[in-house]
Amino acid sequence: MKKDQKIQDLIDGYGNWVTEKDDNKAGFTGRMSMDLFPYDSMFSPIRVNGVTLKNRLVMAPMGNIDMCEETGRPNDKMLQYFFARAKGGVGLITTGLIPVSHGIDPSITEMGGLTYFPRIDRSRTVFSGWRDLAQGVHANGCRIFIQLTAGLGRVGNPQCLINEMKFPVSASINPNFYIPQIPCLALSTGKLKKIIKNAGQATADARAAGIDGVYLHGHEGYLLEQMTNPAFNRRKLGRYSDWQMFGLDMVREMRRRGGPSYPIMYRIDLSLALNETYGEDGMSIPALKKFKNGRTIEETLEYMEHLVEAGVDMFDVDLGCYDNWWLPHPPAGMPAGCFLDISEIVRTRFQTKKILSNAGLPVPVVAVGKLGYPDIAEKAIRDGKCDMIMLGRPLLADPDWPVKAYSGNVSGIRPCIGCQEGCINEFVDGGHPQCAVNPRSGFENVIDETPVPASFPKRIAVVGGGPAGITFAVTAAKRGHKVDLYEKSGAIGGRLLPGSVPKIKYEVANYRKYLEKILAEAVAEGSVTLHLNTPVDPDQLKDKGYDSIVFAVGTVNAAPKLQGMESAKTVQAVDLLSDPSRIGGAKNIVVIGGGVVGCETAYWLAYEHGLKVTVVEMLPYLMKGVCTANRGHLIYYLKRAGVRLMNCAKVTRFENGGVTVSCNTSKGVPDPYNTWQPILPENIENPLAPKIGDSVTEETLPADLVVLALGGRPDDRLFYRAQEIHAANELFNIGDSFGAGKVLEATRAAITLTYKI
Ligand SMILES: Cc1cc2nc3c(=O)[nH]c(=O)nc-3n(C[C@H](O)[C@H](O)[C@H](O)COP(=O)(O)O)c2cc1C
Ligand code: SF4
């Protein structure tokens, strides 16, 4: 089995970094510091073939799924979304993936020929949308490249088989990612040549529409990579049995149609990192075993040199693929700047070999992955780890990141929290890109950037100082309302307080600081009065005569009543995180509840406290509903820390200093450590999924501390009491106390309400 030691070290480090004692030395924990201000390296121009970019900041491609009309013409949602980022100061925008294989890759087209992907391959029907987009981006002094994809191949939705009796496709016969029992059929050379022709035509069309360059989607195991990585391309015959040839032919055709000075960018992963992730044993799993022969670092670098000869002007580089999805979509738990060592390898090679593009220019290497920290980004360029910085989620969270970094307002940047609730998970569930911390993201066409002053300023009480309460209070104050914010504890943040204790949640700590700052500003202006340590009673609020009262009080922890429980030492996960001294010398810990709070607490106990931990979950899957990348990262490294994960397992009683669990051990119970396959959304049925039987065994787990992480129920008691006594004319219940359950829904509710009240 081929393994790269450099990649292996990175894979090991993506879990272990939390054990590093000195955060600053490790440089992994991203902080919104500004020690290196002014950021002269980030804000210096760079030339890419015929185009000059005003700075080194690139907006990452993020699929513009459902941001188009049914024809594929970009709609106003997409236009305003990009205009906001262009105005925010980024030098180059790249669109999300735009397929050029409709009619060839059945997974990208919906029934009835509809599409949720914007299209550029329908000539005049869609051109006006692209022209408007390019012109509006240019009007803000920014450039835009369009990301073209050959298709999804094996990582596409296999429902095309059920809906249209069409098998998904790939380079060779490969298992589908979502349902590995479904084979993807190998595309013929003729169809592959058609995709290449389409990519050339799309290049010519993009140029005609005023788009500044084209960008190939060659990473993460999509169809272009399936053709250009021997892990997936095991063809024996024909031109494309040479795994480099499809990519090279595509670039040559794009260069031919785009002309010599039209920029071509290429996105590549240095390695799939599958062998390094799963090792010999893992790679014998049926869903993975065909993929052992991935490109080595050296093979990738050679391929990149050939791509430059064929016409590529610029690259961005990452790591991994769908089957280890936490790499290309690094979630909360991954360290900041996680792929800087990867871009450095490429840049060093290009510098050493003096690689120049066909235009005679150095080939810029763009780094990506959790780089939303101005000091880390600036240092990466200064240290020669990359030429440019790509920002994806940081620009969803705050489109004005570049302008704020340039002007030294770093603490004013709204940080991404790595949750992937609003961005990736919205796609999976059928939505469009959004953001948990920025409720305007993806709604720029309907939510004004600056809230309009209220016609009738009101006196408003807000109860609860979590994300929903603060977002509401600060925005309502901007509209001219007078707000009293009541928080029963001594600090604002709500669940963000315990939620930011584990090191893997450093981004949540940043977000909490940001909320503190914007609230402090509103308090200093006199538009919000903060009442800490002030539990409220609806009857007292009524006496104060508010026009409106907004309840955002969160949840009450669920606490099971089980036989013998009074004899055991138990603690709620949130209380333990708030007060780690409650670990109290325990060595064996059982966490009841394998949702995200339970698993993050287990991670913290195992890595940061070195304890032996077992997680018990009643459902077949741990962390159901959590983004596959976030789930995958936690599960993979929980396994490596020796944490025992038990699914389909129910605690029945506490006895003899332990926890007795009845556990379903039948064959169909999913492997709790499976990180190479996603959980299918509930509305998709997998007829091939093994049925779960009901053979149950009992086991008593030693436990000197039992951590309860069973979630919470909405705490709507105050709201209903207020309603009963008519405490004010307008009463609202938002966020977790309404049952939101996610930061995304809590902040969305806060903004929606604030703009109306
Ligand atoms: C919502 C979302 C959609 C994405 N869609 C694409 C895509 O269309 N094409 C692509 O190459 N990468 C896509 N990515 C990956 C990003 O371009 C980027 O590599 C990743 O988010 C890591 O960068 P970040 O930490 O700055 O967000 C997507 C990421 C997100 C969050
Ligand atoms: S939804 Fe979460 S991960 Fe995605 S951009 Fe927003 S804060 Fe970041």
Coordinates of C-alpha atoms in Angstrom, one line a residue, residues 67-301:
M67 CA -29.7 30.1 -6.8
C68 CA -31.0 29.9 -10.4
E69 CA -34.2 29.7 -12.3
E70 CA -35.3 26.3 -13.6
T71 CA -33.5 27.0 -16.9
G72 CA -30.3 27.4 -15.0
R73 CA -30.2 31.2 -15.5
P74 CA -28.6 32.8 -12.4
N75 CA -31.3 34.5 -10.4
D76 CA -31.4 37.7 -8.3
K77 CA -30.5 35.7 -5.1
M78 CA -27.3 34.6 -6.8
L79 CA -26.5 38.1 -8.1
Q80 CA -27.0 39.9 -4.9
Y81 CA -25.1 37.2 -3.0
F82 CA -22.0 37.7 -5.2
F83 CA -22.4 41.5 -5.3
A84 CA -22.2 41.6 -1.5
R85 CA -18.9 39.7 -1.5
A86 CA -17.5 41.8 -4.4
K87 CA -18.4 45.0 -2.4
G88 CA -16.8 43.4 0.7
G89 CA -13.4 43.8 -1.0
V90 CA -12.3 40.3 -2.2
G91 CA -10.1 40.5 -5.3
L92 CA -11.4 37.4 -7.1
I93 CA -14.7 35.6 -6.8
T94 CA -15.1 32.1 -8.0
T95 CA -18.6 30.7 -8.6
G96 CA -19.6 27.3 -7.3
L97 CA -19.5 24.3 -9.6
I98 CA -21.3 24.6 -12.9
P99 CA -21.7 21.3 -14.8
V100 CA -20.9 20.9 -18.4
S101 CA -22.2 17.3 -18.7
H102 CA -25.9 17.6 -18.7
G103 CA -27.3 14.6 -20.7
I104 CA -24.1 12.6 -19.9
D105 CA -23.9 12.5 -16.1
P106 CA -27.5 11.7 -15.1
S107 CA -27.0 12.7 -11.4
I108 CA -26.8 16.4 -12.2
T109 CA -30.1 16.9 -14.0
E110 CA -33.5 16.6 -12.3
M111 CA -36.6 14.9 -13.6
G112 CA -38.2 16.8 -16.4
G113 CA -34.8 18.2 -17.5
L114 CA -34.9 20.7 -14.6
T115 CA -31.8 21.8 -12.7
Y116 CA -30.8 23.1 -9.4
F117 CA -27.3 24.0 -10.7
P118 CA -26.9 27.3 -12.6
R119 CA -26.1 26.5 -16.2
I120 CA -24.0 28.2 -18.8
D121 CA -24.6 25.6 -21.5
R122 CA -28.1 26.8 -22.7
S123 CA -26.8 29.7 -24.8
R124 CA -29.1 32.8 -24.9
T125 CA -31.6 31.5 -22.4
V126 CA -29.1 31.8 -19.6
F127 CA -26.6 34.4 -20.8
S128 CA -28.2 37.5 -19.5
G129 CA -27.9 36.2 -15.9
W130 CA -24.1 35.6 -16.4
R131 CA -23.7 39.0 -18.0
D132 CA -25.5 40.8 -15.2
L133 CA -23.4 38.9 -12.7
A134 CA -20.1 39.8 -14.3
Q135 CA -21.0 43.4 -14.8
G136 CA -22.2 43.8 -11.2
V137 CA -19.1 42.2 -9.8
H138 CA -16.9 44.4 -12.0
A139 CA -18.8 47.5 -10.8
N140 CA -17.5 46.7 -7.3
G141 CA -13.9 46.5 -8.6
C142 CA -13.7 42.7 -8.4
R143 CA -13.0 39.9 -10.9
I144 CA -14.9 36.7 -11.3
F145 CA -14.0 33.2 -12.6
I146 CA -16.6 30.5 -13.3
Q147 CA -16.0 27.0 -11.9
L148 CA -16.7 24.3 -14.5
T149 CA -17.2 20.7 -13.5
A150 CA -17.1 17.6 -15.6
G151 CA -19.8 16.3 -13.3
L152 CA -20.3 14.4 -10.1
G153 CA -19.9 10.8 -11.2
R154 CA -19.8 8.4 -8.3
V155 CA -20.4 11.2 -5.7
G156 CA -23.7 12.2 -7.4
N157 CA -27.2 11.4 -6.2
P158 CA -28.0 7.8 -7.2
Q159 CA -31.7 8.6 -7.3
C160 CA -31.3 8.8 -11.1
L161 CA -31.4 5.1 -11.0
I162 CA -34.8 5.0 -9.2
N163 CA -36.3 8.0 -10.9
E164 CA -35.1 7.5 -14.5
M165 CA -33.6 4.1 -14.6
K166 CA -30.2 5.5 -15.5
F167 CA -27.1 4.2 -13.7
P168 CA -24.8 6.8 -12.3
V169 CA -21.4 7.1 -14.1
S170 CA -17.7 7.3 -13.4
A171 CA -14.3 6.7 -14.9
S172 CA -14.4 2.9 -14.3
I173 CA -17.0 0.7 -12.5
N174 CA -17.0 2.3 -9.1
P175 CA -19.3 2.1 -6.1
N176 CA -21.7 5.1 -5.6
F177 CA -20.7 7.1 -2.6
Y178 CA -24.2 7.3 -1.1
I179 CA -25.3 3.7 -1.8
P180 CA -22.2 1.7 -2.5
Q181 CA -24.3 -1.3 -3.6
I182 CA -25.1 0.7 -6.7
P183 CA -22.4 0.5 -9.3
C184 CA -21.5 3.6 -11.4
L185 CA -20.9 2.6 -15.1
A186 CA -17.7 3.6 -17.0
L187 CA -18.2 6.5 -19.4
S188 CA -17.4 5.8 -23.0
T189 CA -14.5 7.7 -24.7
G190 CA -17.1 9.4 -27.0
K191 CA -19.0 10.8 -24.0
L192 CA -15.9 12.0 -22.3
K193 CA -14.9 13.8 -25.5
K194 CA -18.3 15.5 -25.5
I195 CA -17.7 16.7 -22.0
I196 CA -14.3 18.2 -23.1
K197 CA -16.0 19.9 -26.1
N198 CA -18.7 21.3 -23.7
A199 CA -16.0 22.6 -21.4
G200 CA -14.4 24.4 -24.4
Q201 CA -17.8 25.9 -25.4
A202 CA -18.5 27.0 -21.8
T203 CA -15.1 28.7 -21.8
A204 CA -15.9 30.6 -25.0
D205 CA -19.4 31.5 -23.6
A206 CA -18.0 32.6 -20.3
R207 CA -15.5 34.9 -22.0
A208 CA -18.3 36.3 -24.2
A209 CA -20.4 37.0 -21.1
G210 CA -17.7 39.1 -19.6
I211 CA -16.5 36.5 -17.0
D212 CA -12.8 37.0 -16.3
G213 CA -11.6 33.4 -16.3
V214 CA -12.4 29.7 -16.0
Y215 CA -11.7 27.4 -13.2
L216 CA -11.7 23.6 -13.3
H217 CA -13.2 21.5 -10.5
G218 CA -10.5 18.8 -10.3
H219 CA -10.5 17.9 -6.6
E220 CA -12.4 16.0 -3.9
G221 CA -13.1 13.0 -6.1
Y222 CA -15.6 14.6 -8.5
L223 CA -15.9 13.3 -12.0
L224 CA -12.8 15.2 -13.3
E225 CA -10.8 13.7 -10.5
Q226 CA -12.3 10.3 -11.0
M227 CA -10.8 10.5 -14.5
T228 CA -7.5 11.9 -13.4
N229 CA -6.7 9.8 -10.4
P230 CA -5.7 6.2 -10.8
A231 CA -7.6 5.4 -7.6
F232 CA -10.8 5.8 -9.6
N233 CA -9.6 5.5 -13.2
R234 CA -8.7 1.9 -13.8
R235 CA -9.5 1.9 -17.5
K236 CA -7.4 -0.6 -19.5
L237 CA -8.2 0.6 -23.0
G238 CA -8.4 3.8 -25.0
R239 CA -6.9 7.3 -24.7
Y240 CA -8.3 7.9 -21.2
S241 CA -6.7 4.8 -19.7
D242 CA -3.8 7.3 -19.2
W243 CA -5.2 9.0 -16.1
Q244 CA -3.6 12.4 -16.9
M245 CA -5.1 12.6 -20.4
F246 CA -8.7 13.7 -19.7
G247 CA -7.6 16.7 -17.7
L248 CA -4.9 17.7 -20.1
D249 CA -7.3 17.4 -23.1
M250 CA -9.8 19.5 -21.3
V251 CA -7.4 22.2 -20.5
R252 CA -6.0 22.2 -24.1
E253 CA -9.6 22.6 -25.5
M254 CA -10.4 25.4 -23.0
R255 CA -7.2 27.2 -23.9
R256 CA -8.1 26.8 -27.6
R257 CA -11.6 28.3 -27.1
G258 CA -10.6 30.9 -24.6
G259 CA -7.6 32.3 -26.4
P260 CA -4.0 32.7 -25.1
S261 CA -4.6 35.4 -22.5
Y262 CA -7.8 34.0 -20.9
P263 CA -7.0 32.8 -17.3
I264 CA -7.4 29.1 -16.5
M265 CA -7.4 28.1 -12.9
Y266 CA -7.4 24.4 -11.7
R267 CA -8.4 23.0 -8.3
I268 CA -6.7 19.9 -7.2
D269 CA -6.1 17.8 -4.1
L270 CA -2.5 16.9 -3.5
S271 CA -3.6 13.5 -2.3
L272 CA -6.9 11.7 -1.7
A273 CA -5.2 10.7 1.6
L274 CA -7.4 7.5 1.7
N275 CA -4.5 5.1 2.5
E276 CA -3.2 7.4 5.2
T277 CA -6.7 7.9 6.7
Y278 CA -7.9 4.3 6.7
G279 CA -4.7 2.2 6.6
E280 CA -4.5 -1.4 5.3
D281 CA -7.5 -2.7 7.2
G282 CA -9.8 0.2 6.4
M283 CA -9.0 0.0 2.7
S284 CA -10.3 -3.5 2.5
I285 CA -13.8 -2.3 3.2
P286 CA -16.0 -3.1 0.1
A287 CA -16.9 0.6 -0.4
L288 CA -13.2 1.6 -0.4
K289 CA -11.1 -1.3 -1.5
K290 CA -10.9 -0.3 -5.2
F291 CA -9.3 3.1 -4.3
K292 CA -6.0 2.0 -2.9
N293 CA -4.0 3.3 -5.9
G294 CA -4.4 7.1 -5.4
R295 CA -1.9 9.6 -6.8
T296 CA 1.2 10.1 -4.6
I297 CA 2.4 13.6 -3.9
E298 CA 5.1 13.2 -6.6
E299 CA 2.6 12.0 -9.2
T300 CA 0.3 14.9 -8.4
L301 CA 3.1 17.4 -8.8

